[in-house]
Coordinates of C-alpha atoms in Angstrom, one line a residue:
M13 CA 16.4 -7.2 -7.6
T14 CA 17.1 -10.1 -9.8
S15 CA 17.3 -13.7 -8.8
R16 CA 18.6 -16.9 -10.3
Y17 CA 18.3 -20.3 -8.6
R18 CA 21.0 -22.9 -9.2
S19 CA 20.2 -26.5 -10.1
T20 CA 21.5 -27.7 -6.8
Q21 CA 18.2 -26.7 -5.1
S22 CA 16.6 -30.0 -3.8
T23 CA 13.1 -31.1 -3.0
G24 CA 13.6 -31.0 0.7
A25 CA 15.7 -34.0 1.7
P26 CA 19.4 -33.4 2.6
A27 CA 21.5 -33.4 -0.5
R28 CA 24.1 -36.1 -0.5
G29 CA 27.7 -35.0 -1.0
V30 CA 26.9 -31.3 -0.9
N31 CA 28.9 -29.5 1.7
S32 CA 28.8 -25.9 2.9
P33 CA 31.6 -23.6 1.7
A34 CA 34.6 -23.4 4.0
P35 CA 34.1 -20.8 6.8
R36 CA 35.3 -17.4 5.8
R37 CA 38.1 -16.0 7.9
R38 CA 36.5 -12.6 8.2
T39 CA 32.9 -13.7 9.2
V40 CA 33.3 -13.5 13.0
V41 CA 35.3 -10.3 12.9
K42 CA 32.7 -8.6 10.8
A43 CA 29.8 -9.7 13.0
A44 CA 31.5 -8.2 16.0
A45 CA 32.5 -5.1 14.2
A46 CA 29.1 -4.5 12.8
T47 CA 27.5 -4.8 16.3
A48 CA 29.9 -2.2 17.6
A49 CA 29.6 0.2 14.7
L50 CA 25.8 0.2 14.8
A51 CA 25.4 0.9 18.5
G52 CA 24.9 4.6 17.6
P53 CA 22.9 6.3 14.9
L54 CA 23.3 4.6 11.6
A55 CA 24.4 7.5 9.5
A56 CA 27.2 8.4 12.0
A57 CA 28.7 4.9 12.3
L58 CA 28.0 2.9 9.2
P59 CA 30.1 4.7 6.6
A60 CA 33.4 4.3 8.5
R61 CA 32.7 0.6 9.3
A62 CA 31.5 -0.2 5.9
A63 CA 34.7 1.3 4.4
E64 CA 36.8 -0.9 6.7
E65 CA 34.9 -4.1 6.3
A66 CA 32.7 -3.9 3.2
P67 CA 30.9 -5.9 2.0
A68 CA 29.0 -6.6 5.2
F69 CA 25.6 -7.8 6.4
L70 CA 25.0 -5.0 8.9
H71 CA 21.2 -5.3 9.0
G72 CA 20.9 -9.0 10.0
V73 CA 19.0 -11.7 8.1
A74 CA 15.4 -12.7 8.3
S75 CA 12.7 -15.0 7.0
G76 CA 9.0 -14.8 6.6
D77 CA 5.6 -16.0 5.3
P78 CA 6.3 -19.7 5.9
L79 CA 4.6 -22.2 3.5
P80 CA 4.5 -26.0 3.8
D81 CA 7.2 -26.3 1.1
G82 CA 9.1 -23.0 1.5
V83 CA 9.9 -19.7 3.1
L84 CA 11.0 -16.2 2.1
L85 CA 14.6 -15.3 3.0
W86 CA 15.8 -11.7 3.3
T87 CA 18.9 -9.7 3.9
R88 CA 20.6 -6.4 3.0
V89 CA 24.2 -6.2 2.0
T90 CA 26.3 -3.1 2.4
P91 CA 28.7 -3.4 -0.6
T92 CA 30.8 -0.2 -0.2
A93 CA 31.3 2.6 2.3
G94 CA 28.8 5.0 0.7
A95 CA 26.1 2.4 0.1
I96 CA 24.1 3.2 3.3
P97 CA 20.3 2.7 3.2
G98 CA 18.6 5.2 1.1
S99 CA 21.8 6.5 -0.6
G100 CA 21.1 5.0 -4.0
L101 CA 24.8 4.2 -4.1
G102 CA 26.8 1.0 -4.5
P103 CA 27.6 -1.6 -7.2
D104 CA 25.6 -4.6 -8.1
T105 CA 26.7 -7.4 -5.7
E106 CA 26.1 -11.1 -6.1
V107 CA 24.7 -12.6 -2.9
E108 CA 24.7 -16.3 -2.4
W109 CA 22.4 -18.2 0.0
V110 CA 22.2 -21.7 1.4
V111 CA 19.6 -23.6 3.3
A112 CA 20.4 -26.6 5.4
T113 CA 18.8 -29.0 7.9
D114 CA 21.5 -28.4 10.4
K115 CA 22.9 -25.2 12.0
A116 CA 26.5 -26.1 10.9
L117 CA 25.1 -26.0 7.3
T118 CA 26.7 -29.3 6.4
A119 CA 23.4 -30.9 5.1
I120 CA 22.5 -28.3 2.4
V121 CA 19.1 -28.8 0.8
A122 CA 18.9 -25.6 -1.4
K123 CA 21.2 -22.9 -2.6
G124 CA 21.2 -20.1 -5.1
S125 CA 22.2 -16.5 -5.7
V126 CA 20.5 -13.1 -5.9
T127 CA 21.9 -9.8 -7.2
A128 CA 21.7 -6.9 -4.8
T129 CA 21.3 -3.6 -6.6
A130 CA 20.9 0.1 -5.7
A131 CA 17.4 -0.1 -7.3
S132 CA 16.3 -2.3 -4.4
D133 CA 18.5 -0.5 -1.8
H134 CA 20.7 -3.6 -1.8
T135 CA 18.1 -5.7 -0.1
V136 CA 17.5 -9.2 -1.5
K137 CA 14.9 -11.9 -1.1
A138 CA 15.0 -15.6 -2.0
D139 CA 11.6 -17.3 -2.2
V140 CA 12.9 -20.8 -1.5
R141 CA 10.6 -23.8 -2.4
G142 CA 11.0 -27.6 -2.4
L143 CA 11.4 -27.8 1.4
A144 CA 9.8 -30.3 3.8
P145 CA 6.7 -29.2 5.8
A146 CA 6.9 -28.5 9.6
T147 CA 10.7 -28.6 9.5
D148 CA 13.4 -26.4 11.1
Y149 CA 16.0 -25.1 8.6
W150 CA 19.0 -22.9 8.9
F151 CA 20.2 -20.4 6.3
R152 CA 23.0 -18.0 5.5
F153 CA 23.9 -15.4 2.9
S154 CA 27.4 -14.7 1.6
A155 CA 28.9 -11.9 -0.6
G156 CA 32.5 -11.0 -1.5
G157 CA 34.1 -13.4 0.9
T158 CA 31.8 -12.4 3.8
D159 CA 29.2 -14.6 5.5
S160 CA 26.1 -13.4 7.2
P161 CA 25.0 -14.8 10.6
V162 CA 23.3 -18.2 10.4
A163 CA 19.6 -18.0 11.1
R164 CA 16.8 -20.5 11.9
T165 CA 13.5 -20.6 10.1
R166 CA 10.6 -23.1 10.0
T167 CA 8.2 -24.2 7.3
A168 CA 4.4 -24.5 7.9
P169 CA 2.7 -27.9 8.3
A170 CA 1.3 -29.6 5.3
A171 CA -2.1 -28.3 4.4
D172 CA -3.8 -31.6 5.3
A173 CA -1.7 -32.4 8.4
S174 CA -3.2 -33.0 11.8
V175 CA -1.3 -30.5 14.0
A176 CA -1.3 -30.8 17.7
N177 CA 0.0 -27.3 18.6
L178 CA 1.0 -24.0 17.1
R179 CA 2.8 -21.2 18.9
F180 CA 3.2 -17.6 17.7
G181 CA 4.7 -14.5 19.2
A182 CA 2.6 -11.4 18.8
V183 CA 3.9 -7.8 18.8
S184 CA 3.0 -4.3 17.6
C185 CA 4.0 -0.6 17.9
A186 CA 7.7 -0.4 18.3
N187 CA 8.9 3.2 18.4
W188 CA 12.7 3.4 18.1
E189 CA 12.9 6.7 20.0
A190 CA 10.7 5.6 22.9
G191 CA 12.8 2.7 24.2
R192 CA 14.7 -0.5 23.5
F193 CA 13.3 -3.5 21.8
S194 CA 13.6 -5.9 24.7
A195 CA 10.3 -7.6 23.8
Y196 CA 12.0 -8.9 20.7
R197 CA 14.9 -10.2 22.7
H198 CA 12.6 -12.1 25.1
L199 CA 10.6 -13.7 22.3
A200 CA 13.9 -14.7 20.6
A201 CA 15.1 -16.4 23.8
R202 CA 12.1 -18.7 23.9
G203 CA 13.2 -20.9 21.1
D204 CA 9.7 -22.4 20.8
L205 CA 7.9 -20.2 18.2
D206 CA 6.6 -21.5 14.9
A207 CA 6.5 -17.9 13.7
W208 CA 5.9 -14.4 15.1
L209 CA 3.3 -11.9 14.1
H210 CA 4.0 -8.2 13.7
L211 CA 0.6 -6.6 13.7
G212 CA 1.7 -3.1 12.5
D213 CA 3.8 -0.1 13.3
Y214 CA 7.1 -1.9 12.7
I215 CA 8.6 1.6 12.2
Y216 CA 7.5 5.2 12.9
E217 CA 7.6 8.1 10.5
Y218 CA 7.9 11.0 12.8
G219 CA 10.9 13.3 13.2
T220 CA 13.1 13.1 16.4
G221 CA 11.2 14.0 19.5
E222 CA 7.8 14.4 17.8
Y223 CA 6.0 11.3 19.1
G224 CA 5.6 9.2 22.2
T225 CA 8.8 9.4 24.3
R226 CA 7.6 10.8 27.7
G227 CA 9.6 13.8 26.8
T228 CA 12.9 11.8 26.6
V229 CA 14.3 10.5 23.3
V230 CA 16.0 7.3 24.3
R231 CA 17.8 7.0 20.9
P232 CA 17.3 9.4 18.0
H233 CA 15.8 8.4 14.7
T234 CA 17.8 8.4 11.4
P235 CA 17.0 10.5 9.6
T236 CA 16.1 13.0 12.3
H237 CA 13.4 14.6 10.2
E238 CA 9.9 13.2 9.4
I239 CA 10.3 10.7 6.6
L240 CA 8.7 11.6 3.3
T241 CA 10.7 10.2 0.4
L242 CA 11.8 6.8 -0.7
A243 CA 15.3 7.5 0.5
D244 CA 13.9 8.6 3.9
Y245 CA 11.8 5.4 4.3
R246 CA 14.7 3.2 3.3
A247 CA 17.0 5.0 5.8
R248 CA 14.4 4.6 8.6
H249 CA 13.9 0.9 7.9
G250 CA 17.7 0.5 7.9
T251 CA 17.9 2.1 11.3
Y252 CA 15.4 -0.2 12.9
K253 CA 17.1 -3.2 11.3
T254 CA 20.3 -2.4 13.2
D255 CA 18.6 -3.1 16.6
P256 CA 20.3 -6.2 18.0
D257 CA 17.1 -7.5 19.7
L258 CA 15.1 -7.2 16.5
Q259 CA 18.0 -8.9 14.6
A260 CA 18.0 -11.7 17.1
L261 CA 14.2 -12.4 16.7
H262 CA 14.4 -12.3 13.0
A263 CA 17.2 -14.9 13.2
K264 CA 15.2 -17.3 15.4
A265 CA 11.8 -17.6 13.6
P266 CA 10.0 -16.4 10.5
V267 CA 7.9 -13.3 10.8
I268 CA 4.4 -12.8 9.4
A269 CA 3.8 -9.0 9.1
I270 CA 1.1 -6.6 8.2
W271 CA 1.4 -2.8 8.1
D272 CA -0.7 -0.3 10.0
D273 CA -0.4 3.5 9.6
H274 CA 3.0 4.4 10.9
E275 CA 4.8 2.4 8.2
I276 CA 3.4 5.3 6.0
A277 CA 1.9 8.1 8.1
N278 CA -0.3 8.5 11.2
D279 CA -4.0 7.7 10.6
A280 CA -3.4 6.8 7.0
W281 CA -6.3 6.2 4.6
S282 CA -6.5 5.6 0.9
G283 CA -6.3 9.3 0.0
G284 CA -4.2 10.8 2.7
A285 CA -3.2 10.8 6.4
E286 CA -3.5 12.9 9.5
N287 CA 0.3 13.3 9.5
H288 CA 0.5 14.4 5.8
T289 CA 0.1 17.9 4.4
E290 CA -0.6 17.8 0.7
G291 CA 1.7 20.1 -1.2
A292 CA 4.0 21.1 1.6
E293 CA 5.0 17.4 2.0
G294 CA 4.5 16.4 -1.6
T295 CA 1.6 14.3 -3.0
W296 CA 0.1 11.6 -0.9
A297 CA 0.3 9.2 -3.8
A298 CA 4.1 9.7 -4.0
R299 CA 4.6 9.3 -0.3
Q300 CA 2.5 6.2 -0.1
A301 CA 4.2 4.6 -3.0
A302 CA 7.6 5.4 -1.5
A303 CA 6.6 3.9 1.9
K304 CA 5.2 0.8 0.4
Q305 CA 8.2 0.2 -1.9
A306 CA 10.6 0.5 1.1
Y307 CA 8.4 -1.8 3.2
F308 CA 8.5 -4.6 0.6
E309 CA 12.2 -4.1 0.1
W310 CA 13.0 -4.2 3.8
M311 CA 10.5 -6.8 5.0
P312 CA 10.4 -10.6 4.3
V313 CA 6.8 -10.3 3.2
R314 CA 5.1 -11.5 0.0
P315 CA 2.7 -9.0 -1.5
A316 CA -0.4 -11.0 -2.3
L317 CA -1.5 -8.2 -4.7
A318 CA 0.6 -5.3 -5.9
G319 CA 0.9 -2.8 -3.1
T320 CA -1.0 -4.6 -0.4
T321 CA -0.3 -6.9 2.5
Y322 CA -3.5 -8.9 2.6
R323 CA -3.0 -12.5 2.1
R324 CA -3.7 -15.9 3.7
L325 CA -1.4 -18.6 5.2
R326 CA -2.4 -22.1 6.4
F327 CA -1.0 -24.2 9.2
G328 CA -2.3 -27.7 8.6
K329 CA -5.8 -28.5 9.7
L330 CA -5.4 -26.6 12.9
A331 CA -5.5 -22.9 11.7
D332 CA -5.4 -20.6 8.8
L333 CA -4.4 -16.9 9.1
S334 CA -6.0 -14.1 7.1
L335 CA -3.9 -11.0 7.1
L336 CA -5.6 -7.7 6.5
D337 CA -4.5 -4.4 5.0
L338 CA -6.7 -1.8 6.7
R339 CA -4.9 1.3 5.3
S340 CA -4.8 1.0 1.5
F341 CA -8.5 0.9 0.8
R342 CA -10.2 2.7 3.7
S343 CA -12.4 5.8 3.5
Q344 CA -11.2 8.9 5.3
Q345 CA -11.9 8.8 9.1
V346 CA -14.9 11.0 10.1
S347 CA -15.6 13.1 13.1
V348 CA -17.7 11.6 15.9
G349 CA -21.3 12.6 16.0
D350 CA -21.9 13.4 12.3
G351 CA -23.6 10.1 11.6
E352 CA -21.3 9.0 8.8
V353 CA -19.7 6.2 10.7
D354 CA -22.7 4.1 9.7
D355 CA -22.7 5.1 6.1
P356 CA -22.6 2.0 3.9
E357 CA -20.7 3.9 1.2
R358 CA -17.7 4.2 3.6
T359 CA -15.4 1.3 4.1
L360 CA -12.4 0.1 6.2
T361 CA -11.4 -2.9 4.2
G362 CA -12.5 -2.0 0.6
R363 CA -15.1 -4.2 -1.1
A364 CA -12.7 -6.6 -2.7
Q365 CA -10.8 -7.3 0.5
L366 CA -14.0 -7.8 2.6
D367 CA -15.4 -10.2 0.0
W368 CA -12.1 -12.1 0.1
L369 CA -12.1 -12.3 3.9
K370 CA -15.7 -13.4 4.0
A371 CA -15.2 -16.1 1.4
G372 CA -12.0 -17.3 3.1
L373 CA -13.7 -17.6 6.5
K374 CA -16.6 -19.5 5.0
A375 CA -14.5 -21.9 2.9
S376 CA -12.1 -22.6 5.8
D377 CA -11.9 -26.2 6.9
T378 CA -9.4 -25.6 9.8
T379 CA -10.3 -25.7 13.5
W380 CA -9.3 -22.1 14.0
R381 CA -9.7 -19.0 11.7
L382 CA -7.2 -16.4 12.8
V383 CA -7.3 -12.8 11.5
G384 CA -4.3 -10.5 11.6
N385 CA -6.1 -7.2 12.2
S386 CA -4.2 -3.9 12.7
V387 CA -7.0 -2.0 14.5
M388 CA -9.4 -3.1 17.2
I389 CA -12.7 -4.7 15.9
A390 CA -14.5 -5.0 19.3
P391 CA -16.6 -1.9 19.9
F392 CA -15.4 0.5 22.6
A393 CA -17.3 3.1 24.8
I394 CA -15.4 5.2 27.3
G395 CA -18.0 5.3 30.1
S396 CA -17.6 8.0 32.8
L397 CA -13.9 8.8 33.3
S398 CA -12.6 11.7 35.2
A399 CA -11.4 14.6 33.2
D400 CA -7.7 14.0 34.0
L401 CA -7.9 10.5 32.5
L402 CA -10.3 11.2 29.7
K403 CA -8.1 13.7 27.9
P404 CA -5.0 11.4 27.6
L405 CA -7.2 8.4 26.8
A406 CA -9.0 10.3 24.1
K407 CA -5.6 11.4 22.7
L408 CA -4.3 7.8 22.7
L409 CA -7.3 6.4 21.0
G410 CA -7.9 9.2 18.6
L411 CA -11.1 10.3 20.3
P412 CA -12.5 13.8 20.4
Q413 CA -11.5 15.4 23.7
E414 CA -15.1 15.9 24.7
G415 CA -15.2 12.2 25.2
L416 CA -17.9 10.8 22.9
A417 CA -17.6 7.1 22.8
L418 CA -16.1 6.2 19.5
N419 CA -12.7 5.8 17.9
T420 CA -13.2 6.4 14.2
D421 CA -9.8 5.1 13.2
Q422 CA -10.8 1.6 14.4
W423 CA -13.7 -0.6 13.2
D424 CA -15.9 1.6 15.3
G425 CA -15.6 4.3 12.6
Y426 CA -16.7 1.8 9.8
T427 CA -19.7 0.1 11.4
D428 CA -21.3 -1.1 8.2
D429 CA -18.2 -3.2 7.3
R430 CA -18.2 -4.7 10.9
R431 CA -21.9 -5.4 10.8
E432 CA -21.6 -7.2 7.5
L433 CA -18.6 -9.3 8.6
L434 CA -20.1 -10.3 12.0
A435 CA -23.5 -11.1 10.3
H436 CA -21.6 -13.3 7.9
L437 CA -20.0 -15.2 10.7
R438 CA -23.3 -15.7 12.4
S439 CA -25.4 -16.6 9.4
N440 CA -22.9 -19.1 8.2
A441 CA -22.3 -20.6 11.6
I442 CA -18.5 -19.9 11.3
R443 CA -16.9 -20.7 14.6
N444 CA -13.6 -20.1 16.2
T445 CA -12.7 -16.8 14.5
V446 CA -10.0 -15.0 16.5
F447 CA -8.9 -11.5 15.7
L448 CA -5.3 -10.7 16.6
T449 CA -4.8 -7.0 16.9
G450 CA -2.3 -4.2 17.7
D451 CA -2.4 -0.4 17.3
I452 CA -3.6 1.1 20.5
H453 CA -0.7 0.4 22.9
M454 CA -2.8 -1.5 25.4
A455 CA -3.6 -5.2 26.1
W456 CA -7.2 -6.3 25.7
A457 CA -9.1 -9.6 25.8
N458 CA -12.5 -9.2 24.1
D459 CA -15.6 -11.0 22.9
V460 CA -16.7 -9.5 19.6
P461 CA -20.5 -9.0 20.1
V462 CA -23.0 -8.7 17.3
D463 CA -24.9 -6.0 19.4
A464 CA -22.7 -4.5 22.1
G465 CA -25.7 -2.6 23.6
T466 CA -27.5 -5.8 24.6
Y467 CA -24.4 -7.9 25.4
P468 CA -24.1 -10.4 27.1
L469 CA -27.8 -11.2 26.5
S470 CA -27.0 -11.2 22.8
A471 CA -24.5 -13.3 20.9
S472 CA -20.7 -13.0 20.4
A473 CA -19.6 -13.7 16.9
A474 CA -15.8 -14.0 17.5
T475 CA -13.1 -13.2 20.0
E476 CA -10.2 -10.8 20.0
F477 CA -6.7 -10.6 21.6
V478 CA -5.1 -7.2 21.4
V479 CA -1.4 -6.9 22.3
T480 CA 0.2 -3.8 23.8
S481 CA 3.0 -1.8 22.4
V482 CA 6.7 -2.8 22.4
T483 CA 7.7 0.8 23.3
S484 CA 5.1 3.3 22.0
D485 CA 3.4 5.5 24.7
N486 CA 0.5 4.0 26.5
L487 CA -1.8 5.7 29.1
D488 CA 0.6 6.0 32.0
D489 CA 3.3 7.5 29.7
L490 CA 0.9 10.2 28.4
V491 CA -0.2 11.1 32.0
K492 CA 3.4 10.7 33.2
V493 CA 2.5 8.7 36.3
P494 CA 4.0 5.4 37.7
E495 CA 3.1 2.3 35.7
G496 CA -0.2 0.7 36.8
T497 CA -1.6 3.9 38.3
V498 CA -4.0 4.6 35.4
S499 CA -5.1 1.0 34.8
A500 CA -6.2 0.7 38.4
V501 CA -8.7 3.5 37.9
A502 CA -9.6 3.3 34.2
A503 CA -9.8 -0.5 33.6
P504 CA -12.9 -1.1 35.9
I505 CA -14.7 1.9 34.2
I506 CA -13.9 0.7 30.7
R507 CA -15.1 -2.8 31.5
A508 CA -18.3 -1.6 33.1
A509 CA -19.1 0.3 30.0
N510 CA -18.1 -2.5 27.7
R511 CA -19.5 -5.8 28.9
H512 CA -17.7 -7.8 26.2
V513 CA -14.2 -6.6 27.5
H514 CA -12.8 -9.2 29.8
W515 CA -9.6 -7.4 30.6
V516 CA -7.7 -4.3 29.6
D517 CA -4.2 -3.1 30.7
T518 CA -3.8 0.5 29.7
D519 CA -0.3 1.0 31.1
R520 CA 2.3 -1.6 30.3
H521 CA 4.6 -2.5 27.4
G522 CA 5.3 -6.0 26.2
Y523 CA 4.2 -8.8 23.9
G524 CA 2.0 -11.8 23.6
V525 CA 2.4 -15.5 22.9
L526 CA -0.5 -17.2 21.2
D527 CA -0.7 -21.0 21.8
I528 CA -3.3 -23.0 19.8
T529 CA -4.6 -26.5 20.2
A530 CA -7.8 -28.1 18.8
E531 CA -9.4 -27.4 22.2
R532 CA -8.5 -23.8 22.7
A533 CA -6.6 -20.7 21.6
Q534 CA -4.7 -19.0 24.5
M535 CA -2.9 -15.7 24.6
D536 CA -0.3 -15.2 27.3
Y537 CA 0.5 -11.6 27.9
Y538 CA 4.0 -10.6 29.0
V539 CA 5.1 -7.2 30.3
L540 CA 8.5 -5.5 30.4
S541 CA 10.2 -4.0 33.5
D542 CA 11.3 -0.8 31.7
R543 CA 10.9 0.0 28.0
T544 CA 13.9 2.3 28.1
K545 CA 16.4 -0.3 29.4
A546 CA 18.4 -2.6 27.1
D547 CA 18.4 -5.2 29.8
A548 CA 14.7 -5.0 30.7
T549 CA 13.2 -8.2 32.2
A550 CA 9.9 -9.7 31.1
S551 CA 7.3 -11.3 33.3
W552 CA 3.9 -13.0 32.7
A553 CA 1.0 -10.7 33.4
R554 CA -2.2 -12.5 32.4
S555 CA -3.6 -15.2 30.2
Y556 CA -6.9 -15.5 28.4
R557 CA -8.3 -18.2 26.1
T558 CA -11.2 -19.1 24.0
R559 CA -12.4 -22.6 24.0
S560 CA -13.4 -24.2 20.7
G561 CA -17.0 -23.5 19.8
T562 CA -17.7 -20.9 22.4
Q563 CA -16.9 -17.6 20.6
K564 CA -16.1 -16.2 24.1
V565 CA -13.0 -15.3 26.1
E566 CA -12.3 -16.7 29.6
R567 CA -9.4 -16.2 31.9
A568 CA -6.6 -18.8 32.2
Y569 CA -4.6 -18.8 35.4
D570 CA -1.3 -20.0 34.1
P571 CA 0.7 -19.4 30.9
V572 CA 1.0 -22.3 28.6

């Protein structure tokens, strides 16, 4: 991808006498045609539609990683019939972009152009700077006489700004085959988000029918086989980006994303994965490189360091957000009971990232220190569950089926890293650290104790809000019983064995909305009526908050 910015980019104020290009005749026609064409599997529908209407913006537009003076814009152009995601085909195509302070794009403040090439799968990014802080903007891409949809984005507050309130959506674990992405639609409909956080598993790598569908594939993956190559990962990302609810959310607010394992392969670690067979599926290094390249092509994410997603964003004096990469540097997961979970030579974060996180938390001068964290940091013990519940819970959490109380894929499997981090928070009196977590397809509200065995007589170092899955199987799906059946039995037992857990919902799908003020950070949990239905409704389930200075979670009885 190459980029060249034109001199008409301004410093943030509306440019006088600069008007948007005249509306293209084919824009509305193409938008409607693309929606119809992509209702089925991408590979089946896209070539015919692209031939009729190319070039086209069939994968929506998006923005991400907001800064006080800028934001990253993204799209993918389909220049010709054969230039479908992963094909490696299609000519270089000039893609223009404009940013304005109004939805009609009459008050343009920045514009430029980017060249889409097959080398980047015809995805393009524009890292626009010179914008005003804490401001709504609208943007659009254009190519070959075709306009993309117009989308909204928002910059972060100035670093030294006093901010009264921030509001973020929070999601994770969206398996295309297991259902529809109604959670995204409901977040998009709110219209009040500063940004939304994707905490991992934006895509899934499995072949059709291989993972988490209650035995029913709602809509098949493209490609249908397990993805291994760069072309495979590009095609899978392209499939997900055709979802209308995902497109709607990307068009309403900037995303702040980290990856977990399924963007690459299940239970990934630095040297392999549970769902990777060296040799038969090629080398791990090649597969990991392909997955990461496709991710950075298809996501509006700035890599802070080559090949990683750990980075930090700031939102005025109210909050900063440290985003972790817990797959690229971790040691291999170990079996429970062999004692190696406490080995100080084993790591989840890697030395450099842990030092970076500790330094950032200590140096932070914001009221809240948020941590985007793909796997649960609060310790977890099963307690005494009946055999019929223990087996599926163990499967979901990656536990041994005999039920020893540890999930070695989470921070529980890397206790030295956790011990060092929590001791750092305590010894430096670092307050108001809130971990925001996905991964395990359940909703949790946790204190993060220094010593779980003596809690609550001992201290809590931080708090944690875990959001459930958008569609991926949770406990009732694995057991194949009506929603809520398992939680009624399992949740009290889990809480009794884990005094730092204030709430757990093992059964429902949905999303969270995190609302932050100087006084408290509150997570409102919302659940969906049916993950398989395109018109699923959403309803408020619970709310939990942590008040400033307490390092503990408490229930709130109304959503913000």
